[in-house]
Amino acid sequence: VYKILDDPEIAGPKRGRFNKADLSRVWSEGLYPKRREELLALMQQFELCYPIEDTEDFIAPQMLPGDIPDYTLGDELPLQLRYEYVFMPKGLLHRLIVRLHRYIAQEQSAVWNSGVVLERKGAMAEIVESLDRRSIAVKATGQEAKELVTIIHHEVEKLHSLPAFRARLKVETKIPCNCGACRETDQPHFFDHK
């Protein structure tokens, strides 16, 4: 698996995308040729990559560049949710991207190394990881924004409950204040969701 994740061509010019020709090139010697499909299935099972709809390509989110695509959530006040971690596990956002890949906006191209934009039933959501703040921030707009945030929150909670994270993970889920002053600012005060 690391032969794929460390491949300079996939990490460089291919920008995290790979296909079966890349698998043949990278996994060419020894037992690899007979086990390519099995290894690819394992990569998907362990949430290291996902297929791009209607193509033969796959994306490994941890190999995506940091280029943020152009997008807008609109002018309306977004629903917001923030997860703040005492210690932020590496790869948490990448696994979340794999779980939610079917909703990635702009024909599955609105994704970068530290964030993703999702769309579903006219709602849009931005999920951005901040390693220095040890947080994942969610903002959503549109008529079905609440439903999209619920889907995102459900997947984040499922990730938090995995055995690898459950025992050590200390996280607070926060929601923004809705007073008049906080509604007018881009940086509202946040309260514990509980």
mmCIF file with all atom_site columns, C-alpha atoms in Angstrom:
data_model
loop_
_atom_site.group_PDB
_atom_site.id
_atom_site.type_symbol
_atom_site.label_atom_id
_atom_site.label_alt_id
_atom_site.label_comp_id
_atom_site.label_asym_id
_atom_site.label_entity_id
_atom_site.label_seq_id
_atom_site.pdbx_PDB_ins_code
_atom_site.Cartn_x
_atom_site.Cartn_y
_atom_site.Cartn_z
_atom_site.occupancy
_atom_site.B_iso_or_equiv
_atom_site.pdbx_formal_charge
_atom_site.auth_seq_id
_atom_site.auth_comp_id
_atom_site.auth_asym_id
_atom_site.auth_atom_id
_atom_site.pdbx_PDB_model_num
ATOM 1   C CA . VAL A 1 1   ? 0.000   0.000   0.000   1.00 0.00 ? 1   VAL A CA 1
ATOM 2   C CA . TYR A 1 2   ? 2.828   2.408   0.832   1.00 0.00 ? 2   TYR A CA 1
ATOM 3   C CA . LYS A 1 3   ? 4.284   1.871   -2.630  1.00 0.00 ? 3   LYS A CA 1
ATOM 4   C CA . ILE A 1 4   ? 1.162   3.646   -3.923  1.00 0.00 ? 4   ILE A CA 1
ATOM 5   C CA . LEU A 1 5   ? 1.060   6.290   -1.183  1.00 0.00 ? 5   LEU A CA 1
ATOM 6   C CA . ASP A 1 6   ? 4.786   7.062   -1.592  1.00 0.00 ? 6   ASP A CA 1
ATOM 7   C CA . ASP A 1 7   ? 4.822   7.030   -5.407  1.00 0.00 ? 7   ASP A CA 1
ATOM 8   C CA . PRO A 1 8   ? 6.275   10.365  -6.657  1.00 0.00 ? 8   PRO A CA 1
ATOM 9   C CA . GLU A 1 9   ? 4.195   10.364  -9.851  1.00 0.00 ? 9   GLU A CA 1
ATOM 10  C CA . ILE A 1 10  ? 0.894   9.898   -7.988  1.00 0.00 ? 10  ILE A CA 1
ATOM 11  C CA . ALA A 1 11  ? 1.901   12.420  -5.313  1.00 0.00 ? 11  ALA A CA 1
ATOM 12  C CA . GLY A 1 12  ? 3.262   14.894  -7.880  1.00 0.00 ? 12  GLY A CA 1
ATOM 13  C CA . PRO A 1 13  ? 1.817   15.355  -11.353 1.00 0.00 ? 13  PRO A CA 1
ATOM 14  C CA . LYS A 1 14  ? -1.202  13.112  -10.753 1.00 0.00 ? 14  LYS A CA 1
ATOM 15  C CA . ARG A 1 15  ? -2.173  15.091  -7.622  1.00 0.00 ? 15  ARG A CA 1
ATOM 16  C CA . GLY A 1 16  ? -3.373  12.115  -5.577  1.00 0.00 ? 16  GLY A CA 1
ATOM 17  C CA . ARG A 1 17  ? -5.230  10.427  -8.445  1.00 0.00 ? 17  ARG A CA 1
ATOM 18  C CA . PHE A 1 18  ? -4.383  6.956   -9.655  1.00 0.00 ? 18  PHE A CA 1
ATOM 19  C CA . ASN A 1 19  ? -5.880  4.246   -11.838 1.00 0.00 ? 19  ASN A CA 1
ATOM 20  C CA . LYS A 1 20  ? -5.307  0.584   -12.597 1.00 0.00 ? 20  LYS A CA 1
ATOM 21  C CA . ALA A 1 21  ? -2.439  1.414   -14.972 1.00 0.00 ? 21  ALA A CA 1
ATOM 22  C CA . ASP A 1 22  ? -0.678  3.095   -12.036 1.00 0.00 ? 22  ASP A CA 1
ATOM 23  C CA . LEU A 1 23  ? -1.326  0.010   -9.912  1.00 0.00 ? 23  LEU A CA 1
ATOM 24  C CA . SER A 1 24  ? 0.237   -2.165  -12.640 1.00 0.00 ? 24  SER A CA 1
ATOM 25  C CA . ARG A 1 25  ? 3.268   0.133   -12.808 1.00 0.00 ? 25  ARG A CA 1
ATOM 26  C CA . VAL A 1 26  ? 3.823   0.362   -9.046  1.00 0.00 ? 26  VAL A CA 1
ATOM 27  C CA . TRP A 1 27  ? 2.798   -3.171  -8.087  1.00 0.00 ? 27  TRP A CA 1
ATOM 28  C CA . SER A 1 28  ? 4.667   -4.975  -10.862 1.00 0.00 ? 28  SER A CA 1
ATOM 29  C CA . GLU A 1 29  ? 7.082   -7.327  -9.141  1.00 0.00 ? 29  GLU A CA 1
ATOM 30  C CA . GLY A 1 30  ? 6.739   -10.452 -6.993  1.00 0.00 ? 30  GLY A CA 1
ATOM 31  C CA . LEU A 1 31  ? 3.271   -11.373 -5.783  1.00 0.00 ? 31  LEU A CA 1
ATOM 32  C CA . TYR A 1 32  ? 1.758   -7.947  -6.495  1.00 0.00 ? 32  TYR A CA 1
ATOM 33  C CA . PRO A 1 33  ? 0.377   -8.612  -10.003 1.00 0.00 ? 33  PRO A CA 1
ATOM 34  C CA . LYS A 1 34  ? -1.886  -11.396 -8.724  1.00 0.00 ? 34  LYS A CA 1
ATOM 35  C CA . ARG A 1 35  ? -3.078  -9.384  -5.710  1.00 0.00 ? 35  ARG A CA 1
ATOM 36  C CA . ARG A 1 36  ? -3.696  -5.896  -7.126  1.00 0.00 ? 36  ARG A CA 1
ATOM 37  C CA . GLU A 1 37  ? -7.488  -6.046  -6.792  1.00 0.00 ? 37  GLU A CA 1
ATOM 38  C CA . GLU A 1 38  ? -7.195  -7.373  -3.253  1.00 0.00 ? 38  GLU A CA 1
ATOM 39  C CA . LEU A 1 39  ? -4.737  -4.625  -2.261  1.00 0.00 ? 39  LEU A CA 1
ATOM 40  C CA . LEU A 1 40  ? -6.949  -1.947  -3.822  1.00 0.00 ? 40  LEU A CA 1
ATOM 41  C CA . ALA A 1 41  ? -9.946  -3.335  -1.927  1.00 0.00 ? 41  ALA A CA 1
ATOM 42  C CA . LEU A 1 42  ? -7.917  -3.154  1.296   1.00 0.00 ? 42  LEU A CA 1
ATOM 43  C CA . MET A 1 43  ? -7.016  0.475   0.593   1.00 0.00 ? 43  MET A CA 1
ATOM 44  C CA . GLN A 1 44  ? -10.714 1.254   0.205   1.00 0.00 ? 44  GLN A CA 1
ATOM 45  C CA . GLN A 1 45  ? -11.674 -0.765  3.290   1.00 0.00 ? 45  GLN A CA 1
ATOM 46  C CA . PHE A 1 46  ? -9.119  1.106   5.423   1.00 0.00 ? 46  PHE A CA 1
ATOM 47  C CA . GLU A 1 47  ? -10.369 4.423   3.998   1.00 0.00 ? 47  GLU A CA 1
ATOM 48  C CA . LEU A 1 48  ? -7.110  5.310   2.247   1.00 0.00 ? 48  LEU A CA 1
ATOM 49  C CA . CYS A 1 49  ? -8.763  5.991   -1.125  1.00 0.00 ? 49  CYS A CA 1
ATOM 50  C CA . TYR A 1 50  ? -12.107 6.214   -2.882  1.00 0.00 ? 50  TYR A CA 1
ATOM 51  C CA . PRO A 1 51  ? -13.309 5.751   -6.484  1.00 0.00 ? 51  PRO A CA 1
ATOM 52  C CA . ILE A 1 52  ? -14.293 8.776   -8.555  1.00 0.00 ? 52  ILE A CA 1
ATOM 53  C CA . GLU A 1 53  ? -17.796 8.276   -9.937  1.00 0.00 ? 53  GLU A CA 1
ATOM 54  C CA . ASP A 1 54  ? -18.113 7.276   -13.600 1.00 0.00 ? 54  ASP A CA 1
ATOM 55  C CA . THR A 1 55  ? -14.343 6.856   -14.030 1.00 0.00 ? 55  THR A CA 1
ATOM 56  C CA . GLU A 1 56  ? -11.687 4.217   -13.496 1.00 0.00 ? 56  GLU A CA 1
ATOM 57  C CA . ASP A 1 57  ? -9.765  6.599   -11.213 1.00 0.00 ? 57  ASP A CA 1
ATOM 58  C CA . PHE A 1 58  ? -9.255  6.662   -7.466  1.00 0.00 ? 58  PHE A CA 1
ATOM 59  C CA . ILE A 1 59  ? -8.171  9.436   -5.104  1.00 0.00 ? 59  ILE A CA 1
ATOM 60  C CA . ALA A 1 60  ? -5.999  9.106   -2.009  1.00 0.00 ? 60  ALA A CA 1
ATOM 61  C CA . PRO A 1 61  ? -6.994  12.213  0.045   1.00 0.00 ? 61  PRO A CA 1
ATOM 62  C CA . GLN A 1 62  ? -3.736  12.276  2.012   1.00 0.00 ? 62  GLN A CA 1
ATOM 63  C CA . MET A 1 63  ? -1.892  12.820  -1.290  1.00 0.00 ? 63  MET A CA 1
ATOM 64  C CA . LEU A 1 64  ? -4.025  15.732  -2.474  1.00 0.00 ? 64  LEU A CA 1
ATOM 65  C CA . PRO A 1 65  ? -2.318  19.101  -2.885  1.00 0.00 ? 65  PRO A CA 1
ATOM 66  C CA . GLY A 1 66  ? -3.239  22.046  -0.673  1.00 0.00 ? 66  GLY A CA 1
ATOM 67  C CA . ASP A 1 67  ? -4.726  24.081  -3.554  1.00 0.00 ? 67  ASP A CA 1
ATOM 68  C CA . ILE A 1 68  ? -8.177  25.266  -2.473  1.00 0.00 ? 68  ILE A CA 1
ATOM 69  C CA . PRO A 1 69  ? -10.655 25.240  -5.381  1.00 0.00 ? 69  PRO A CA 1
ATOM 70  C CA . ASP A 1 70  ? -12.888 28.233  -6.101  1.00 0.00 ? 70  ASP A CA 1
ATOM 71  C CA . TYR A 1 71  ? -16.280 27.825  -4.477  1.00 0.00 ? 71  TYR A CA 1
ATOM 72  C CA . THR A 1 72  ? -18.896 29.801  -2.597  1.00 0.00 ? 72  THR A CA 1
ATOM 73  C CA . LEU A 1 73  ? -21.350 28.761  0.065   1.00 0.00 ? 73  LEU A CA 1
ATOM 74  C CA . GLY A 1 74  ? -23.538 31.774  -0.739  1.00 0.00 ? 74  GLY A CA 1
ATOM 75  C CA . ASP A 1 75  ? -24.374 34.870  1.255   1.00 0.00 ? 75  ASP A CA 1
ATOM 76  C CA . GLU A 1 76  ? -26.715 33.382  3.824   1.00 0.00 ? 76  GLU A CA 1
ATOM 77  C CA . LEU A 1 77  ? -25.700 32.817  7.431   1.00 0.00 ? 77  LEU A CA 1
ATOM 78  C CA . PRO A 1 78  ? -24.257 29.280  7.585   1.00 0.00 ? 78  PRO A CA 1
ATOM 79  C CA . LEU A 1 79  ? -25.058 26.563  10.086  1.00 0.00 ? 79  LEU A CA 1
ATOM 80  C CA . GLN A 1 80  ? -21.815 25.822  11.900  1.00 0.00 ? 80  GLN A CA 1
ATOM 81  C CA . LEU A 1 81  ? -20.339 23.023  13.939  1.00 0.00 ? 81  LEU A CA 1
ATOM 82  C CA . ARG A 1 82  ? -16.801 22.693  15.239  1.00 0.00 ? 82  ARG A CA 1
ATOM 83  C CA . TYR A 1 83  ? -14.885 19.734  16.642  1.00 0.00 ? 83  TYR A CA 1
ATOM 84  C CA . GLU A 1 84  ? -12.006 20.760  18.922  1.00 0.00 ? 84  GLU A CA 1
ATOM 85  C CA . TYR A 1 85  ? -9.429  18.138  19.885  1.00 0.00 ? 85  TYR A CA 1
ATOM 86  C CA . VAL A 1 86  ? -6.920  17.994  22.731  1.00 0.00 ? 86  VAL A CA 1
ATOM 87  C CA . PHE A 1 87  ? -4.864  15.790  20.403  1.00 0.00 ? 87  PHE A CA 1
ATOM 88  C CA . MET A 1 88  ? -5.878  15.627  16.756  1.00 0.00 ? 88  MET A CA 1
ATOM 89  C CA . PRO A 1 89  ? -5.367  12.192  15.211  1.00 0.00 ? 89  PRO A CA 1
ATOM 90  C CA . LYS A 1 90  ? -3.600  12.266  11.874  1.00 0.00 ? 90  LYS A CA 1
ATOM 91  C CA . GLY A 1 91  ? -5.765  11.272  8.941   1.00 0.00 ? 91  GLY A CA 1
ATOM 92  C CA . LEU A 1 92  ? -9.129  11.886  10.586  1.00 0.00 ? 92  LEU A CA 1
ATOM 93  C CA . LEU A 1 93  ? -10.266 14.351  7.905   1.00 0.00 ? 93  LEU A CA 1
ATOM 94  C CA . HIS A 1 94  ? -8.962  12.107  5.115   1.00 0.00 ? 94  HIS A CA 1
ATOM 95  C CA . ARG A 1 95  ? -11.050 9.209   6.408   1.00 0.00 ? 95  ARG A CA 1
ATOM 96  C CA . LEU A 1 96  ? -14.064 11.525  6.646   1.00 0.00 ? 96  LEU A CA 1
ATOM 97  C CA . ILE A 1 97  ? -13.532 12.592  3.017   1.00 0.00 ? 97  ILE A CA 1
ATOM 98  C CA . VAL A 1 98  ? -13.491 8.935   1.949   1.00 0.00 ? 98  VAL A CA 1
ATOM 99  C CA . ARG A 1 99  ? -16.732 8.282   3.864   1.00 0.00 ? 99  ARG A CA 1
ATOM 100 C CA . LEU A 1 100 ? -18.489 11.304  2.338   1.00 0.00 ? 100 LEU A CA 1
ATOM 101 C CA . HIS A 1 101 ? -16.921 11.245  -1.144  1.00 0.00 ? 101 HIS A CA 1
ATOM 102 C CA . ARG A 1 102 ? -20.238 10.698  -2.940  1.00 0.00 ? 102 ARG A CA 1
ATOM 103 C CA . TYR A 1 103 ? -21.281 14.233  -1.912  1.00 0.00 ? 103 TYR A CA 1
ATOM 104 C CA . ILE A 1 104 ? -18.125 16.068  -3.060  1.00 0.00 ? 104 ILE A CA 1
ATOM 105 C CA . ALA A 1 105 ? -19.121 19.157  -5.059  1.00 0.00 ? 105 ALA A CA 1
ATOM 106 C CA . GLN A 1 106 ? -18.006 20.242  -8.534  1.00 0.00 ? 106 GLN A CA 1
ATOM 107 C CA . GLU A 1 107 ? -18.082 16.734  -9.964  1.00 0.00 ? 107 GLU A CA 1
ATOM 108 C CA . GLN A 1 108 ? -15.974 15.435  -7.078  1.00 0.00 ? 108 GLN A CA 1
ATOM 109 C CA . SER A 1 109 ? -13.214 18.009  -7.609  1.00 0.00 ? 109 SER A CA 1
ATOM 110 C CA . ALA A 1 110 ? -13.908 20.355  -4.647  1.00 0.00 ? 110 ALA A CA 1
ATOM 111 C CA . VAL A 1 111 ? -11.478 18.578  -2.362  1.00 0.00 ? 111 VAL A CA 1
ATOM 112 C CA . TRP A 1 112 ? -7.968  19.390  -1.151  1.00 0.00 ? 112 TRP A CA 1
ATOM 113 C CA . ASN A 1 113 ? -5.550  18.087  1.471   1.00 0.00 ? 113 ASN A CA 1
ATOM 114 C CA . SER A 1 114 ? -7.158  19.917  4.403   1.00 0.00 ? 114 SER A CA 1
ATOM 115 C CA . GLY A 1 115 ? -10.747 20.337  3.292   1.00 0.00 ? 115 GLY A CA 1
ATOM 116 C CA . VAL A 1 116 ? -13.709 19.442  1.154   1.00 0.00 ? 116 VAL A CA 1
ATOM 117 C CA . VAL A 1 117 ? -16.923 21.011  -0.122  1.00 0.00 ? 117 VAL A CA 1
ATOM 118 C CA . LEU A 1 118 ? -19.997 18.805  -0.184  1.00 0.00 ? 118 LEU A CA 1
ATOM 119 C CA . GLU A 1 119 ? -23.366 19.291  -1.851  1.00 0.00 ? 119 GLU A CA 1
ATOM 120 C CA . ARG A 1 120 ? -26.630 17.448  -1.401  1.00 0.00 ? 120 ARG A CA 1
ATOM 121 C CA . LYS A 1 121 ? -30.179 18.426  -2.353  1.00 0.00 ? 121 LYS A CA 1
ATOM 122 C CA . GLY A 1 122 ? -29.281 22.090  -2.870  1.00 0.00 ? 122 GLY A CA 1
ATOM 123 C CA . ALA A 1 123 ? -27.306 22.378  0.379   1.00 0.00 ? 123 ALA A CA 1
ATOM 124 C CA . MET A 1 124 ? -23.565 22.973  0.463   1.00 0.00 ? 124 MET A CA 1
ATOM 125 C CA . ALA A 1 125 ? -21.122 22.307  3.288   1.00 0.00 ? 125 ALA A CA 1
ATOM 126 C CA . GLU A 1 126 ? -17.489 23.170  3.783   1.00 0.00 ? 126 GLU A CA 1
ATOM 127 C CA . ILE A 1 127 ? -15.381 20.966  6.064   1.00 0.00 ? 127 ILE A CA 1
ATOM 128 C CA . VAL A 1 128 ? -11.937 22.345  6.898   1.00 0.00 ? 128 VAL A CA 1
ATOM 129 C CA . GLU A 1 129 ? -9.262  20.873  9.136   1.00 0.00 ? 129 GLU A CA 1
ATOM 130 C CA . SER A 1 130 ? -6.958  23.192  11.067  1.00 0.00 ? 130 SER A CA 1
ATOM 131 C CA . LEU A 1 131 ? -4.011  21.272  12.499  1.00 0.00 ? 131 LEU A CA 1
ATOM 132 C CA . ASP A 1 132 ? -2.620  24.285  14.371  1.00 0.00 ? 132 ASP A CA 1
ATOM 133 C CA . ARG A 1 133 ? -5.995  24.852  16.081  1.00 0.00 ? 133 ARG A CA 1
ATOM 134 C CA . ARG A 1 134 ? -6.587  21.094  16.391  1.00 0.00 ? 134 ARG A CA 1
ATOM 135 C CA . SER A 1 135 ? -10.086 21.447  14.966  1.00 0.00 ? 135 SER A CA 1
ATOM 136 C CA . ILE A 1 136 ? -12.429 20.510  12.174  1.00 0.00 ? 136 ILE A CA 1
ATOM 137 C CA . ALA A 1 137 ? -14.922 23.234  11.227  1.00 0.00 ? 137 ALA A CA 1
ATOM 138 C CA . VAL A 1 138 ? -18.170 22.628  9.347   1.00 0.00 ? 138 VAL A CA 1
ATOM 139 C CA . LYS A 1 139 ? -20.218 25.378  7.670   1.00 0.00 ? 139 LYS A CA 1
ATOM 140 C CA . ALA A 1 140 ? -23.365 24.634  5.663   1.00 0.00 ? 140 ALA A CA 1
ATOM 141 C CA . THR A 1 141 ? -25.919 26.653  3.727   1.00 0.00 ? 141 THR A CA 1
ATOM 142 C CA . GLY A 1 142 ? -29.070 25.947  1.733   1.00 0.00 ? 142 GLY A CA 1
ATOM 143 C CA . GLN A 1 143 ? -32.560 24.683  2.494   1.00 0.00 ? 143 GLN A CA 1
ATOM 144 C CA . GLU A 1 144 ? -31.346 21.217  3.435   1.00 0.00 ? 144 GLU A CA 1
ATOM 145 C CA . ALA A 1 145 ? -28.252 22.433  5.330   1.00 0.00 ? 145 ALA A CA 1
ATOM 146 C CA . LYS A 1 146 ? -29.428 20.948  8.619   1.00 0.00 ? 146 LYS A CA 1
ATOM 147 C CA . GLU A 1 147 ? -29.825 17.524  7.026   1.00 0.00 ? 147 GLU A CA 1
ATOM 148 C CA . LEU A 1 148 ? -26.345 17.716  5.457   1.00 0.00 ? 148 LEU A CA 1
ATOM 149 C CA . VAL A 1 149 ? -24.772 18.767  8.779   1.00 0.00 ? 149 VAL A CA 1
ATOM 150 C CA . THR A 1 150 ? -26.559 15.832  10.431  1.00 0.00 ? 150 THR A CA 1
ATOM 151 C CA . ILE A 1 151 ? -25.031 13.425  7.887   1.00 0.00 ? 151 ILE A CA 1
ATOM 152 C CA . ILE A 1 152 ? -21.567 14.913  8.457   1.00 0.00 ? 152 ILE A CA 1
ATOM 153 C CA . HIS A 1 153 ? -21.956 14.819  12.254  1.00 0.00 ? 153 HIS A CA 1
ATOM 154 C CA . HIS A 1 154 ? -23.089 11.196  12.126  1.00 0.00 ? 154 HIS A CA 1
ATOM 155 C CA . GLU A 1 155 ? -19.980 10.183  10.149  1.00 0.00 ? 155 GLU A CA 1
ATOM 156 C CA . VAL A 1 156 ? -17.663 12.171  12.450  1.00 0.00 ? 156 VAL A CA 1
ATOM 157 C CA . GLU A 1 157 ? -19.203 10.480  15.501  1.00 0.00 ? 157 GLU A CA 1
ATOM 158 C CA . LYS A 1 158 ? -18.748 7.062   13.872  1.00 0.00 ? 158 LYS A CA 1
ATOM 159 C CA . LEU A 1 159 ? -15.067 7.894   13.305  1.00 0.00 ? 159 LEU A CA 1
ATOM 160 C CA . HIS A 1 160 ? -14.686 9.065   16.905  1.00 0.00 ? 160 HIS A CA 1
ATOM 161 C CA . SER A 1 161 ? -16.108 5.766   18.161  1.00 0.00 ? 161 SER A CA 1
ATOM 162 C CA . LEU A 1 162 ? -13.627 3.569   16.256  1.00 0.00 ? 162 LEU A CA 1
ATOM 163 C CA . PRO A 1 163 ? -11.457 1.455   18.600  1.00 0.00 ? 163 PRO A CA 1
ATOM 164 C CA . ALA A 1 164 ? -8.308  3.212   17.323  1.00 0.00 ? 164 ALA A CA 1
ATOM 165 C CA . PHE A 1 165 ? -9.636  6.573   18.557  1.00 0.00 ? 165 PHE A CA 1
ATOM 166 C CA . ARG A 1 166 ? -12.220 5.875   21.252  1.00 0.00 ? 166 ARG A CA 1
ATOM 167 C CA . ALA A 1 167 ? -9.961  5.341   24.267  1.00 0.00 ? 167 ALA A CA 1
ATOM 168 C CA . ARG A 1 168 ? -7.573  8.253   23.657  1.00 0.00 ? 168 ARG A CA 1
ATOM 169 C CA . LEU A 1 169 ? -9.716  10.807  21.884  1.00 0.00 ? 169 LEU A CA 1
ATOM 170 C CA . LYS A 1 170 ? -10.759 13.918  23.764  1.00 0.00 ? 170 LYS A CA 1
ATOM 171 C CA . VAL A 1 171 ? -12.994 16.077  21.618  1.00 0.00 ? 171 VAL A CA 1
ATOM 172 C CA . GLU A 1 172 ? -15.537 18.816  22.238  1.00 0.00 ? 172 GLU A CA 1
ATOM 173 C CA . THR A 1 173 ? -18.323 19.480  19.754  1.00 0.00 ? 173 THR A CA 1
ATOM 174 C CA . LYS A 1 174 ? -19.183 23.172  19.651  1.00 0.00 ? 174 LYS A CA 1
ATOM 175 C CA . ILE A 1 175 ? -21.938 25.310  18.126  1.00 0.00 ? 175 ILE A CA 1
ATOM 176 C CA . PRO A 1 176 ? -21.882 29.079  17.558  1.00 0.00 ? 176 PRO A CA 1
ATOM 177 C CA . CYS A 1 177 ? -23.681 31.617  19.717  1.00 0.00 ? 177 CYS A CA 1
ATOM 178 C CA . ASN A 1 178 ? -26.778 32.991  18.001  1.00 0.00 ? 178 ASN A CA 1
ATOM 179 C CA . CYS A 1 179 ? -26.979 36.378  19.754  1.00 0.00 ? 179 CYS A CA 1
ATOM 180 C CA . GLY A 1 180 ? -27.288 39.494  17.577  1.00 0.00 ? 180 GLY A CA 1
ATOM 181 C CA . ALA A 1 181 ? -23.594 40.411  17.868  1.00 0.00 ? 181 ALA A CA 1
ATOM 182 C CA . CYS A 1 182 ? -22.316 36.907  17.057  1.00 0.00 ? 182 CYS A CA 1
ATOM 183 C CA . ARG A 1 183 ? -24.677 36.548  14.082  1.00 0.00 ? 183 ARG A CA 1
ATOM 184 C CA . GLU A 1 184 ? -23.103 39.637  12.497  1.00 0.00 ? 184 GLU A CA 1
ATOM 185 C CA . THR A 1 185 ? -19.510 38.405  12.708  1.00 0.00 ? 185 THR A CA 1
ATOM 186 C CA . ASP A 1 186 ? -17.408 35.793  10.909  1.00 0.00 ? 186 ASP A CA 1
ATOM 187 C CA . GLN A 1 187 ? -15.890 34.782  14.267  1.00 0.00 ? 187 GLN A CA 1
ATOM 188 C CA . PRO A 1 188 ? -18.783 34.044  16.666  1.00 0.00 ? 188 PRO A CA 1
ATOM 189 C CA . HIS A 1 189 ? -18.328 32.706  20.174  1.00 0.00 ? 189 HIS A CA 1
ATOM 190 C CA . PHE A 1 190 ? -18.763 28.916  20.336  1.00 0.00 ? 190 PHE A CA 1
ATOM 191 C CA . PHE A 1 191 ? -20.502 26.908  23.079  1.00 0.00 ? 191 PHE A CA 1
ATOM 192 C CA . ASP A 1 192 ? -20.201 23.240  23.991  1.00 0.00 ? 192 ASP A CA 1
ATOM 193 C CA . HIS A 1 193 ? -22.884 21.326  22.064  1.00 0.00 ? 193 HIS A CA 1
ATOM 194 C CA . LYS A 1 194 ? -23.995 19.532  25.231  1.00 0.00 ? 194 LYS A CA 1
#
